[in-house]
PDB file of N, CA and C in Angstrom:
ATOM      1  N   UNK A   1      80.463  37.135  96.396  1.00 47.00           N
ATOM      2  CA  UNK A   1      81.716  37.683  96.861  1.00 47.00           C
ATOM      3  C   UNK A   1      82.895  36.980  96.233  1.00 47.00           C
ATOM      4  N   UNK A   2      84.210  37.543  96.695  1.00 53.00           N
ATOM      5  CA  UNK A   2      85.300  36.628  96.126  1.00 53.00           C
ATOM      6  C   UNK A   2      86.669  36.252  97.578  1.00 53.00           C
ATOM      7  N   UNK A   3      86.924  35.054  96.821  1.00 51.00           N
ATOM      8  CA  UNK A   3      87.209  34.570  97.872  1.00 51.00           C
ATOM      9  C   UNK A   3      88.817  35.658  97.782  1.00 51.00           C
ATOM     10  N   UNK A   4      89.279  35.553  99.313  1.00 46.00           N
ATOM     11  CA  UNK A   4      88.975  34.539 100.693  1.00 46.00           C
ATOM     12  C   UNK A   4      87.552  35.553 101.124  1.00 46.00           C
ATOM     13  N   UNK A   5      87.135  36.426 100.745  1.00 50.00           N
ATOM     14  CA  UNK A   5      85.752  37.106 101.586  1.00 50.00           C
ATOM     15  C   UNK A   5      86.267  38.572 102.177  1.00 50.00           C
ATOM     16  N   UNK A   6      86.433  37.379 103.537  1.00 53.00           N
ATOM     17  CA  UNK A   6      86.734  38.594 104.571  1.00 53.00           C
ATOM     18  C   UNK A   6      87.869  39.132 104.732  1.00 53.00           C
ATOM     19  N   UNK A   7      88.667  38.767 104.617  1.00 52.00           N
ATOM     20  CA  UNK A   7      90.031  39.223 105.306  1.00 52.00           C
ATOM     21  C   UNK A   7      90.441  38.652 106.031  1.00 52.00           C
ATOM     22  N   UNK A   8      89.989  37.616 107.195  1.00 57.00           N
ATOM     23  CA  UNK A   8      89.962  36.772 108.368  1.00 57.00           C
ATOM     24  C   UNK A   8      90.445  35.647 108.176  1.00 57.00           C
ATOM     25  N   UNK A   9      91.132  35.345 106.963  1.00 59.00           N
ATOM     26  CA  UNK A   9      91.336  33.624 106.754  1.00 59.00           C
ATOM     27  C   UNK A   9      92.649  33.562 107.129  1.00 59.00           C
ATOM     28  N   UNK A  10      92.533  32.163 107.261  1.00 56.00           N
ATOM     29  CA  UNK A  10      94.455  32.290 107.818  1.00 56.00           C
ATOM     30  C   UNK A  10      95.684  32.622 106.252  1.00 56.00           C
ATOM     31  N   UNK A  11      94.783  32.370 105.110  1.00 59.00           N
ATOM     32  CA  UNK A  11      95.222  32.323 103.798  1.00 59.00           C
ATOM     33  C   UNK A  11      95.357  34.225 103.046  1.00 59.00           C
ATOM     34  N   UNK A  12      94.915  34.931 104.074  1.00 68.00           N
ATOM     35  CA  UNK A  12      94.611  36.720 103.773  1.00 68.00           C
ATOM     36  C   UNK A  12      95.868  37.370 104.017  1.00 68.00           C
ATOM     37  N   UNK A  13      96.897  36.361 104.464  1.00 75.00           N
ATOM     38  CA  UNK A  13      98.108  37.483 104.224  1.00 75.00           C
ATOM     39  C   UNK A  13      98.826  36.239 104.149  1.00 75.00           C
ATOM     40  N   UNK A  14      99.125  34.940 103.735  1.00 77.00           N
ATOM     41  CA  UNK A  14     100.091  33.999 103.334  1.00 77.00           C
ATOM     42  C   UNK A  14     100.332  32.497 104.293  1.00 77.00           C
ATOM     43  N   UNK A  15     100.459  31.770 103.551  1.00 79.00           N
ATOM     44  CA  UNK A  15     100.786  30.323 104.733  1.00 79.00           C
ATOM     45  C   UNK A  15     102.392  30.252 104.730  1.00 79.00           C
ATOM     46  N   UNK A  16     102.333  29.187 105.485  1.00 86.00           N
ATOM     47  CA  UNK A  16     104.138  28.478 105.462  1.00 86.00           C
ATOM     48  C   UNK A  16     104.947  29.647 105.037  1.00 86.00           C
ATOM     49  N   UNK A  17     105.934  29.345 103.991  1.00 87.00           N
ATOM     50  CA  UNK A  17     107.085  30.014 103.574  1.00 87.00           C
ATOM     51  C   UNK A  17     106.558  31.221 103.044  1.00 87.00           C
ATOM     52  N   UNK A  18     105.189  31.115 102.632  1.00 81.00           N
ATOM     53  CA  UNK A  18     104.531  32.626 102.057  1.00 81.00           C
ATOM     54  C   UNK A  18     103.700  33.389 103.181  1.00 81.00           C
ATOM     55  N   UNK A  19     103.996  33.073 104.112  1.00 83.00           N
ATOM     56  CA  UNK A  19     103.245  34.104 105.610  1.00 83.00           C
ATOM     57  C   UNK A  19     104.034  35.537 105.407  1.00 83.00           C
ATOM     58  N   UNK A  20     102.869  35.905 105.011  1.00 81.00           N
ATOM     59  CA  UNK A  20     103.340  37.667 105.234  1.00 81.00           C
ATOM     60  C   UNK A  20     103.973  38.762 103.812  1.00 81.00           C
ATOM     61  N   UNK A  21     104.104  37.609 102.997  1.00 79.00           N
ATOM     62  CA  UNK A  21     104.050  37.754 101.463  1.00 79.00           C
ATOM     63  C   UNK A  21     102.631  38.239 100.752  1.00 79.00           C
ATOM     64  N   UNK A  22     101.426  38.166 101.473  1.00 78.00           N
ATOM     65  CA  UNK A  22     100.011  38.264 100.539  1.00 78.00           C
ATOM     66  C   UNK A  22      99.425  39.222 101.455  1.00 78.00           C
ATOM     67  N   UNK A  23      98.428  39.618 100.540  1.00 80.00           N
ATOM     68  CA  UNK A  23      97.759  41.147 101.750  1.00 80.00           C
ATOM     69  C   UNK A  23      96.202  40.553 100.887  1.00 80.00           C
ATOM     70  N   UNK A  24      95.321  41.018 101.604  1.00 78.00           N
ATOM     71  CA  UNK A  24      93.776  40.896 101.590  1.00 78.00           C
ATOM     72  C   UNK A  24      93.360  42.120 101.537  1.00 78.00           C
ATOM     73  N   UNK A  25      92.638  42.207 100.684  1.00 79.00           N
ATOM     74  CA  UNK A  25      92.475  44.244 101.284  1.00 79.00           C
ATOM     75  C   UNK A  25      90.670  43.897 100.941  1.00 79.00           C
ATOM     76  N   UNK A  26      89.892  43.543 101.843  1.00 80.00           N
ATOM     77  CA  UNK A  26      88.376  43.294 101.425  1.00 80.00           C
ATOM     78  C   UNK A  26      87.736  44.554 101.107  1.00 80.00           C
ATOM     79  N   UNK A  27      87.079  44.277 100.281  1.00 85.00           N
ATOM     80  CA  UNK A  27      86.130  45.955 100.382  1.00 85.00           C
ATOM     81  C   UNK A  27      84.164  45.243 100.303  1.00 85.00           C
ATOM     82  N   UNK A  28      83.948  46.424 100.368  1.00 87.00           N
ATOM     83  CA  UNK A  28      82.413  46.458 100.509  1.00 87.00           C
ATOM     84  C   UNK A  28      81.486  46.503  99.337  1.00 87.00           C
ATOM     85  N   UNK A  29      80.357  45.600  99.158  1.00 88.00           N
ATOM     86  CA  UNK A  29      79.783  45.422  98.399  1.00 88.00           C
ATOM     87  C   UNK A  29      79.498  46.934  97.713  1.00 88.00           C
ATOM     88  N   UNK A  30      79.379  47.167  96.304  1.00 92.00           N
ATOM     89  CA  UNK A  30      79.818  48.807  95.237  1.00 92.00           C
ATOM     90  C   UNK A  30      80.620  49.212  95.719  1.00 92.00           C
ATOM     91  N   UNK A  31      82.081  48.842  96.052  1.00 93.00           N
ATOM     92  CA  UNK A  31      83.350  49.851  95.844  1.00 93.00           C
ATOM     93  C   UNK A  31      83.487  49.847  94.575  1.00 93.00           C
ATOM     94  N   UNK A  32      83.852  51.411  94.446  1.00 95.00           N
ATOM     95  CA  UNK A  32      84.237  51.529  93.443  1.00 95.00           C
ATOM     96  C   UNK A  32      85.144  52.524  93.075  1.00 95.00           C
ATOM     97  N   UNK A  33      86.101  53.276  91.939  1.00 97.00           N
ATOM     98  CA  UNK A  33      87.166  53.389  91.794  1.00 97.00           C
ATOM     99  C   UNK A  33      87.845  53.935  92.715  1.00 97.00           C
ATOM    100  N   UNK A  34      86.972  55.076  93.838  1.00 97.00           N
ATOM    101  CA  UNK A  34      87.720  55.567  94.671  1.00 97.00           C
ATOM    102  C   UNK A  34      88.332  54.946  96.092  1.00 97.00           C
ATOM    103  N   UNK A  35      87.533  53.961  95.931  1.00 95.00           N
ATOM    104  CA  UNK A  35      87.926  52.286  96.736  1.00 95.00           C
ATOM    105  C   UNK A  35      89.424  52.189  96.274  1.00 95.00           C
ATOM    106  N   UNK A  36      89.333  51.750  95.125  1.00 94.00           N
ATOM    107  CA  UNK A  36      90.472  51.185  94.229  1.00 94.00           C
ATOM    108  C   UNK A  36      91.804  52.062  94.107  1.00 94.00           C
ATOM    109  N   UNK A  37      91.277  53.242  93.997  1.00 96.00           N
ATOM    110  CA  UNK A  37      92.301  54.266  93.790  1.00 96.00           C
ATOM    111  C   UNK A  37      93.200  54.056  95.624  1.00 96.00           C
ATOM    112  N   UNK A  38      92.196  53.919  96.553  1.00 95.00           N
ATOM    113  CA  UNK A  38      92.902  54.194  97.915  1.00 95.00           C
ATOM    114  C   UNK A  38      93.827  53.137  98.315  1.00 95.00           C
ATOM    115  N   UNK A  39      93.752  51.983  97.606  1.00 94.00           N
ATOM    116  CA  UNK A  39      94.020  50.697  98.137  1.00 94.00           C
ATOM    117  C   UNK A  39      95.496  51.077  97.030  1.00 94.00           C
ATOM    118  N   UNK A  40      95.336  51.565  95.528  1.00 96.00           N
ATOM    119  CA  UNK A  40      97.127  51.556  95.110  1.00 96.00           C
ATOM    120  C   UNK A  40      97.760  52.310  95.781  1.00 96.00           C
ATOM    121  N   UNK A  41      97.433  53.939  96.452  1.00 96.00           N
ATOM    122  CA  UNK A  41      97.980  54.890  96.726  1.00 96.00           C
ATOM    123  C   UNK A  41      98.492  54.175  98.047  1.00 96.00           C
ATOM    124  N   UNK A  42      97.508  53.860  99.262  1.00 95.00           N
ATOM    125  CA  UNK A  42      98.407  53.654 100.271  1.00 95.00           C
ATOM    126  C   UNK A  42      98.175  51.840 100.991  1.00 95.00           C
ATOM    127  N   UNK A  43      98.252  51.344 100.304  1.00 92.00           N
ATOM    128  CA  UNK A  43      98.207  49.864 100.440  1.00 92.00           C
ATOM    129  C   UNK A  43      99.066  49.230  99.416  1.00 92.00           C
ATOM    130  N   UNK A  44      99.144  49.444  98.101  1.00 94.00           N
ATOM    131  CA  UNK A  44      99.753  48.907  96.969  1.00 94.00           C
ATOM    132  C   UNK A  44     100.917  49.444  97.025  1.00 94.00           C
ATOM    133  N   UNK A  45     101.466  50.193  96.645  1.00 96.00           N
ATOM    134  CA  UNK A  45     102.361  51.075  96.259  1.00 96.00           C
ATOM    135  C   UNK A  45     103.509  51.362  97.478  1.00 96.00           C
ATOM    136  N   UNK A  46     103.011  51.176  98.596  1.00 95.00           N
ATOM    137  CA  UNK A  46     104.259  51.173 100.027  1.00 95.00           C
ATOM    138  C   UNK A  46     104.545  49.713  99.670  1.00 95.00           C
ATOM    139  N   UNK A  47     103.667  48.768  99.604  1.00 93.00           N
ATOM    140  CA  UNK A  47     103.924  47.310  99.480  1.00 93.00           C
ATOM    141  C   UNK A  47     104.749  47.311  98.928  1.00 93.00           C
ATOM    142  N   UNK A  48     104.959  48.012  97.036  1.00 95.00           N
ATOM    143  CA  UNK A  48     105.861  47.821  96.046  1.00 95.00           C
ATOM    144  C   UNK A  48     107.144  48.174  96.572  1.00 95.00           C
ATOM    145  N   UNK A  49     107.050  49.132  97.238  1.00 96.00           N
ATOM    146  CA  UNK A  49     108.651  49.995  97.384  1.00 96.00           C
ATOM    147  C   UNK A  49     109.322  49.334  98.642  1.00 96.00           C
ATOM    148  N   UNK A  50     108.172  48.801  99.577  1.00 93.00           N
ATOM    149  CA  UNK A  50     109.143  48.320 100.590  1.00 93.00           C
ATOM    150  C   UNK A  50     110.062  46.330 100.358  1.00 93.00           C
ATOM    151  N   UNK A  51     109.032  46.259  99.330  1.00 91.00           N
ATOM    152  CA  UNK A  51     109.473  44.814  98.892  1.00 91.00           C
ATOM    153  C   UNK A  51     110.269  44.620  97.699  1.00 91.00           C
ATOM    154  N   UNK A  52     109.877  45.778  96.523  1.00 94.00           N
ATOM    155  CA  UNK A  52     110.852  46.172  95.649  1.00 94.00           C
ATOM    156  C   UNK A  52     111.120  44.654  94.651  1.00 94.00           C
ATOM    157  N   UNK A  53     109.858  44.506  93.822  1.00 93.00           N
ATOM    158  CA  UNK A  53     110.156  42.717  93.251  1.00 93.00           C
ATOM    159  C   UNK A  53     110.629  43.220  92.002  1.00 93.00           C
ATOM    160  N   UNK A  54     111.207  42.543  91.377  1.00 95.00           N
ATOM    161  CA  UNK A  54     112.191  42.641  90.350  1.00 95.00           C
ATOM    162  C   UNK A  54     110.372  42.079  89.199  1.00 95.00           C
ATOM    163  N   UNK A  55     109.535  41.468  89.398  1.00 95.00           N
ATOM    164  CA  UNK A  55     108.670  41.768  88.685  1.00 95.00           C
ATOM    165  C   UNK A  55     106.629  41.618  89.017  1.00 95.00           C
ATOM    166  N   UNK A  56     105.911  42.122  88.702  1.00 94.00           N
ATOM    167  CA  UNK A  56     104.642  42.479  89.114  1.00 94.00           C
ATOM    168  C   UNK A  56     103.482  41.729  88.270  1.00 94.00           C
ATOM    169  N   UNK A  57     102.877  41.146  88.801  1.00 92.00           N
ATOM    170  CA  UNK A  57     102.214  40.458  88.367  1.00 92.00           C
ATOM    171  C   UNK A  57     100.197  40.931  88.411  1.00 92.00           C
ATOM    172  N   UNK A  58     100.150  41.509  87.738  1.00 92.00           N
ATOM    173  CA  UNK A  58      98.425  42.063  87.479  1.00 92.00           C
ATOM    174  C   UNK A  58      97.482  41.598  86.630  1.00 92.00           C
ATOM    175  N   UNK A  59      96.481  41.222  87.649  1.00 88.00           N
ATOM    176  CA  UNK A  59      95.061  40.481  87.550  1.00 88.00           C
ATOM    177  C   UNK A  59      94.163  41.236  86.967  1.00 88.00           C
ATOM    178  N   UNK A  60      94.191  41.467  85.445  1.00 87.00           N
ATOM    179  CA  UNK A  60      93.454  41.973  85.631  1.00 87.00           C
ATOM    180  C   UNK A  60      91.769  41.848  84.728  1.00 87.00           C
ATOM    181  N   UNK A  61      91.180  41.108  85.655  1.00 85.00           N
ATOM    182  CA  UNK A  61      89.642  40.572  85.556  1.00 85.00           C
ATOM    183  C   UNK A  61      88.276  41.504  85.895  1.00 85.00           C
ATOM    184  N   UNK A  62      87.549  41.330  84.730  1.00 87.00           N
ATOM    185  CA  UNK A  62      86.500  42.512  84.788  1.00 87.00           C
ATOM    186  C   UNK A  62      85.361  41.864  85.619  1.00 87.00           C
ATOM    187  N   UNK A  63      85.395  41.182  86.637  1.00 87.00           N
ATOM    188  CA  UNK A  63      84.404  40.887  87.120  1.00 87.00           C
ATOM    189  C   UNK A  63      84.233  42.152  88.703  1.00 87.00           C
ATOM    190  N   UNK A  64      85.217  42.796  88.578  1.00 87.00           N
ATOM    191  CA  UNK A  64      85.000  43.875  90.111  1.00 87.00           C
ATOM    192  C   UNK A  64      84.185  45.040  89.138  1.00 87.00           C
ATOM    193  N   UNK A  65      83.837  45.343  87.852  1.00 91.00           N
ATOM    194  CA  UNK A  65      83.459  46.258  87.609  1.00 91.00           C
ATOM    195  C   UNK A  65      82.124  46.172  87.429  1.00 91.00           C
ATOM    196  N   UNK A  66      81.629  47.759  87.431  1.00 92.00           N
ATOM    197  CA  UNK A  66      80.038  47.810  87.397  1.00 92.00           C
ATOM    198  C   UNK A  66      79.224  46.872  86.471  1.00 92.00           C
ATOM    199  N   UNK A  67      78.336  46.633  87.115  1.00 90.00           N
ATOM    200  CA  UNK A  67      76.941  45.947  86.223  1.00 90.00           C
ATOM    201  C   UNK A  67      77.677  44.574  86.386  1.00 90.00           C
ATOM    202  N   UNK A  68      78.641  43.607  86.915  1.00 89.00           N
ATOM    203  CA  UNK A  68      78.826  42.515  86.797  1.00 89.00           C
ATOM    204  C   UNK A  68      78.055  41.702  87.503  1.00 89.00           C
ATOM    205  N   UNK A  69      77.256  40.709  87.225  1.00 87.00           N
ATOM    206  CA  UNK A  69      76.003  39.924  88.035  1.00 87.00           C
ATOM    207  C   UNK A  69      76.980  39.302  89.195  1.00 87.00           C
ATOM    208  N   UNK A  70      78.009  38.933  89.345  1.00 83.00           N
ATOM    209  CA  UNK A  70      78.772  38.087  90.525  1.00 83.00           C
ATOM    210  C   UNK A  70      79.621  38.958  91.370  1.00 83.00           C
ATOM    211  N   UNK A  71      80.239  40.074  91.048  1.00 83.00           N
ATOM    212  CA  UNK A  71      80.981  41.053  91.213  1.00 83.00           C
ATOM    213  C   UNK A  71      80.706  41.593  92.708  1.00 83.00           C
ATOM    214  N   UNK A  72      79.619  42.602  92.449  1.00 87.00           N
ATOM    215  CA  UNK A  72      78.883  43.477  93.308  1.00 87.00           C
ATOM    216  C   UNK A  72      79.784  44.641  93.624  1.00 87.00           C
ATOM    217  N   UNK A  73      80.383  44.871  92.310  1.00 91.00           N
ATOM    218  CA  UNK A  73      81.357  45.990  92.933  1.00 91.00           C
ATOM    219  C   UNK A  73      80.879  47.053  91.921  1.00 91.00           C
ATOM    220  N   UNK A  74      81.959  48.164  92.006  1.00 93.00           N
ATOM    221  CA  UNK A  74      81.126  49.178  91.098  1.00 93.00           C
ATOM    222  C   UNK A  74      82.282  50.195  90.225  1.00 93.00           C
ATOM    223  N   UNK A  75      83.462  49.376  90.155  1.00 93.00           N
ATOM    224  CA  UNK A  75      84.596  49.667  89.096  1.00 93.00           C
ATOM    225  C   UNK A  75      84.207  50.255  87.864  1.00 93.00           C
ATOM    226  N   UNK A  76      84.707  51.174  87.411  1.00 94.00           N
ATOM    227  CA  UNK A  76      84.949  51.842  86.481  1.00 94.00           C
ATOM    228  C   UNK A  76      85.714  51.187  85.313  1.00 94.00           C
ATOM    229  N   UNK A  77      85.469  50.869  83.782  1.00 91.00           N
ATOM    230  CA  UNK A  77      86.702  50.449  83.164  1.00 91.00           C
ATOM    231  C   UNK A  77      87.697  51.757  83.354  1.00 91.00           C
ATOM    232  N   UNK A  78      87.521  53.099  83.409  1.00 94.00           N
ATOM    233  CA  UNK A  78      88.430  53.926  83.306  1.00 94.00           C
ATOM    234  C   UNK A  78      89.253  54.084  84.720  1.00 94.00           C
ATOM    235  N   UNK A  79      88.570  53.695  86.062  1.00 95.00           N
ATOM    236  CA  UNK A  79      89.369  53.309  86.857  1.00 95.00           C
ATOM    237  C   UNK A  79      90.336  51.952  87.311  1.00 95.00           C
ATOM    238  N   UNK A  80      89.766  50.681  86.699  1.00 93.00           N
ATOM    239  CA  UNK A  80      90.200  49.980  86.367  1.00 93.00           C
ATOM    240  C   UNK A  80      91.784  50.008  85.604  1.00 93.00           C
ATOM    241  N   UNK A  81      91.699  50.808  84.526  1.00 94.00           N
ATOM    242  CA  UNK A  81      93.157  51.476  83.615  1.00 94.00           C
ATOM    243  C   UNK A  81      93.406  52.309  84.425  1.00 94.00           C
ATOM    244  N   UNK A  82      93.168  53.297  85.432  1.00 97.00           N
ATOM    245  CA  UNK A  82      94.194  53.979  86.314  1.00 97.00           C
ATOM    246  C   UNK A  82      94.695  53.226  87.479  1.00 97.00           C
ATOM    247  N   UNK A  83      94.210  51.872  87.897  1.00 96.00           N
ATOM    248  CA  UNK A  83      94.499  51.126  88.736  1.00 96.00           C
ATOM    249  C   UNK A  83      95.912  50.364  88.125  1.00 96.00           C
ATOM    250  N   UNK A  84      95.582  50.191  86.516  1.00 96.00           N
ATOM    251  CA  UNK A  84      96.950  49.370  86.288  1.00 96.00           C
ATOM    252  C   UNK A  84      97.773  50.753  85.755  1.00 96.00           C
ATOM    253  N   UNK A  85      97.674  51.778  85.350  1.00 97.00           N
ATOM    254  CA  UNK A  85      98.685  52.773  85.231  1.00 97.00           C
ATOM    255  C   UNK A  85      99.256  52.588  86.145  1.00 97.00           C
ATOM    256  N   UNK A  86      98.572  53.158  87.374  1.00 97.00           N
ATOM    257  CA  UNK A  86      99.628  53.284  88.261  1.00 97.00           C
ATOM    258  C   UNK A  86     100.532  52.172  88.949  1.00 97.00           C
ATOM    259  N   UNK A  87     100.174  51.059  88.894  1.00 97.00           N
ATOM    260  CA  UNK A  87     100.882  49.662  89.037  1.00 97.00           C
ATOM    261  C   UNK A  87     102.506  49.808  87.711  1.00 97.00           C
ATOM    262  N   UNK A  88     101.674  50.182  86.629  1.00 97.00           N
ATOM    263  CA  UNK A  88     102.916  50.154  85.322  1.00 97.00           C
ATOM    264  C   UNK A  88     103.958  51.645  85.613  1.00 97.00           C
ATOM    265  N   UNK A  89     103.515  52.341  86.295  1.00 97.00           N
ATOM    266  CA  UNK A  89     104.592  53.634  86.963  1.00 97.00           C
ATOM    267  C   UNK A  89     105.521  53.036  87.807  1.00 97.00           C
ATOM    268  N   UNK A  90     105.222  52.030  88.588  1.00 97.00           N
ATOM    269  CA  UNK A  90     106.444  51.732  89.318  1.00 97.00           C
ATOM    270  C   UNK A  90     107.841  51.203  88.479  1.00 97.00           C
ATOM    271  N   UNK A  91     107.323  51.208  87.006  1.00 97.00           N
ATOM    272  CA  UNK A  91     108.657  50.921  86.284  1.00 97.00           C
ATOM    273  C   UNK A  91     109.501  49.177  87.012  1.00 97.00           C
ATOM    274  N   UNK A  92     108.782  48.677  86.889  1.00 96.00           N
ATOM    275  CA  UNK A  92     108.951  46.780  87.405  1.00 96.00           C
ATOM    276  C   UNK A  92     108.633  46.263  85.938  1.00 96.00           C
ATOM    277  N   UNK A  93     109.284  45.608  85.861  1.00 97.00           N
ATOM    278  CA  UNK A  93     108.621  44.429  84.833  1.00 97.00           C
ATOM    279  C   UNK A  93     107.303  43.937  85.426  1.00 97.00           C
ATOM    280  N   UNK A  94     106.328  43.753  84.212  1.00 97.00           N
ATOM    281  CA  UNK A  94     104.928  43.724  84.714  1.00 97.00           C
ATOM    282  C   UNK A  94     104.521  42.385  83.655  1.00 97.00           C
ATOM    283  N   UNK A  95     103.802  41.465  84.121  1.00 96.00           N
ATOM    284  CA  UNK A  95     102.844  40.328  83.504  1.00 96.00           C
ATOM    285  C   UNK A  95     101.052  40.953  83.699  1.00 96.00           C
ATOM    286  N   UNK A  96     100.662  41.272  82.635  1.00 94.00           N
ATOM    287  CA  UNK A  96      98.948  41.369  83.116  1.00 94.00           C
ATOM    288  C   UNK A  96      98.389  40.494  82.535  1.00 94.00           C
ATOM    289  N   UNK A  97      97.123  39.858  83.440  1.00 92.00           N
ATOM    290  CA  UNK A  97      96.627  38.804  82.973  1.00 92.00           C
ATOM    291  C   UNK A  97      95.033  39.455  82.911  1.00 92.00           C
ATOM    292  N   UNK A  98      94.486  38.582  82.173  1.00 85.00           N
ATOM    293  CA  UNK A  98      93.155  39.135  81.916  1.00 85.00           C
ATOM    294  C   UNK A  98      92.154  37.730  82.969  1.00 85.00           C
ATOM    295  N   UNK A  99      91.061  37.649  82.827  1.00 80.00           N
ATOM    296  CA  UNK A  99      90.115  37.337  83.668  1.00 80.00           C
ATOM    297  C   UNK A  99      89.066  37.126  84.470  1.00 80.00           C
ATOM    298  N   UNK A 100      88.447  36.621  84.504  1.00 80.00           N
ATOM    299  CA  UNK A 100      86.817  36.771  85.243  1.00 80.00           C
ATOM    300  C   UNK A 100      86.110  37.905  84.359  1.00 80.00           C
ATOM    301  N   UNK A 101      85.052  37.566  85.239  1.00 83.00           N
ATOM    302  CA  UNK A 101      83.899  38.970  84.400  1.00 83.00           C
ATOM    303  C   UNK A 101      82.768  37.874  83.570  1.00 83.00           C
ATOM    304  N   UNK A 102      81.668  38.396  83.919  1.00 85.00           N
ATOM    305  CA  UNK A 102      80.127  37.622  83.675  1.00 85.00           C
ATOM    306  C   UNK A 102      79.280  38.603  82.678  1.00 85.00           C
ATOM    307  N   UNK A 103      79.817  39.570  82.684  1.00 85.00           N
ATOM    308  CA  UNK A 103      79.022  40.986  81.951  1.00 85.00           C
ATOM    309  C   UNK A 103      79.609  40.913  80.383  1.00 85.00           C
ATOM    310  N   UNK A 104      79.082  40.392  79.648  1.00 83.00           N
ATOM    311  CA  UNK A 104      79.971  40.640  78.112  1.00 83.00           C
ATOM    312  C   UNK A 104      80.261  41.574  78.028  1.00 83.00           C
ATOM    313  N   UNK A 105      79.503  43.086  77.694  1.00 84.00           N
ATOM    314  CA  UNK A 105      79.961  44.528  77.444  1.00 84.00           C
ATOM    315  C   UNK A 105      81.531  44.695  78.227  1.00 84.00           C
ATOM    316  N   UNK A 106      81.041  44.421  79.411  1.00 81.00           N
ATOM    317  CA  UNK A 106      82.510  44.841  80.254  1.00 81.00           C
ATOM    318  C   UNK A 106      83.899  44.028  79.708  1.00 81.00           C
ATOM    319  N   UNK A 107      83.152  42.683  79.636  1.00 79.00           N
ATOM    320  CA  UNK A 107      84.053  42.180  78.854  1.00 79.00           C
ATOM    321  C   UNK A 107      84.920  42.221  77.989  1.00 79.00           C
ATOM    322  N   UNK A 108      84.078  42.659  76.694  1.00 78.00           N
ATOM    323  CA  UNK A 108      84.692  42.885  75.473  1.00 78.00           C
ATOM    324  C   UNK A 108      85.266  44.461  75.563  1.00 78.00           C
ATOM    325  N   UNK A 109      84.694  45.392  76.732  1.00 74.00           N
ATOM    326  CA  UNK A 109      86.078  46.810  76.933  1.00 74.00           C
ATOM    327  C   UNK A 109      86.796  46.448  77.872  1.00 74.00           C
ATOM    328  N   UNK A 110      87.265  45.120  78.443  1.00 72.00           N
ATOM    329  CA  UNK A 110      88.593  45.147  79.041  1.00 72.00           C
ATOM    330  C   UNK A 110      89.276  44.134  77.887  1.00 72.00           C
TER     331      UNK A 110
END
């Protein structure tokens, strides 16, 4: 799994001065894009507009996608790229970072 896990930590939505700044959104062992897709449409994307950051910062590590031995998820690379499209539609200045991932193939197509 990846941390924090569950959702349950006191660290799943922010400490001290960052309480209430971080969201946890856990999912279930093979989610996959349509997981992903639900979490930008109505979890991500109200987040963006109601907080409105001058810039966005995306993770984006191939270890949630299929066939990854540590993962256990079941991401799509092509949902994966509609996960950050739609992150890059909100028109924010955006940082993407690359990351994780145990699967070379997946690897070398993200």
């Amino acid at each position: 799994g990846f941390f924090p896990c569950s959702g349950s930590t006191p660290v799943a939505t922010g400490i001290g001065p960052g309480k209430g700044y971080a969201v946890n959104f856990p999912v279930k062992e093979g989610a996959g894009d349509s997981t992903f897709k639900l979490f930008m449409e109505q979890v991500a994307s109200p987040i963006q507009k109601a907080y409105d950051p001058d810039i966005v910062v995306i993770q984006c590590g191939c270890d949630g996608l299929a066939m990854d031995p540590l993962g256990g998820l079941n991401l799509s690379v092509n949902g994966l790229v509609d996960c950050v499209a739609m992150a890059l539609d909100w028109n924010v200045k955006s940082l993407l970072l690359g990351g994780g991932g145990y699967e070379l193939a997946n690897a070398g197509r993200c």
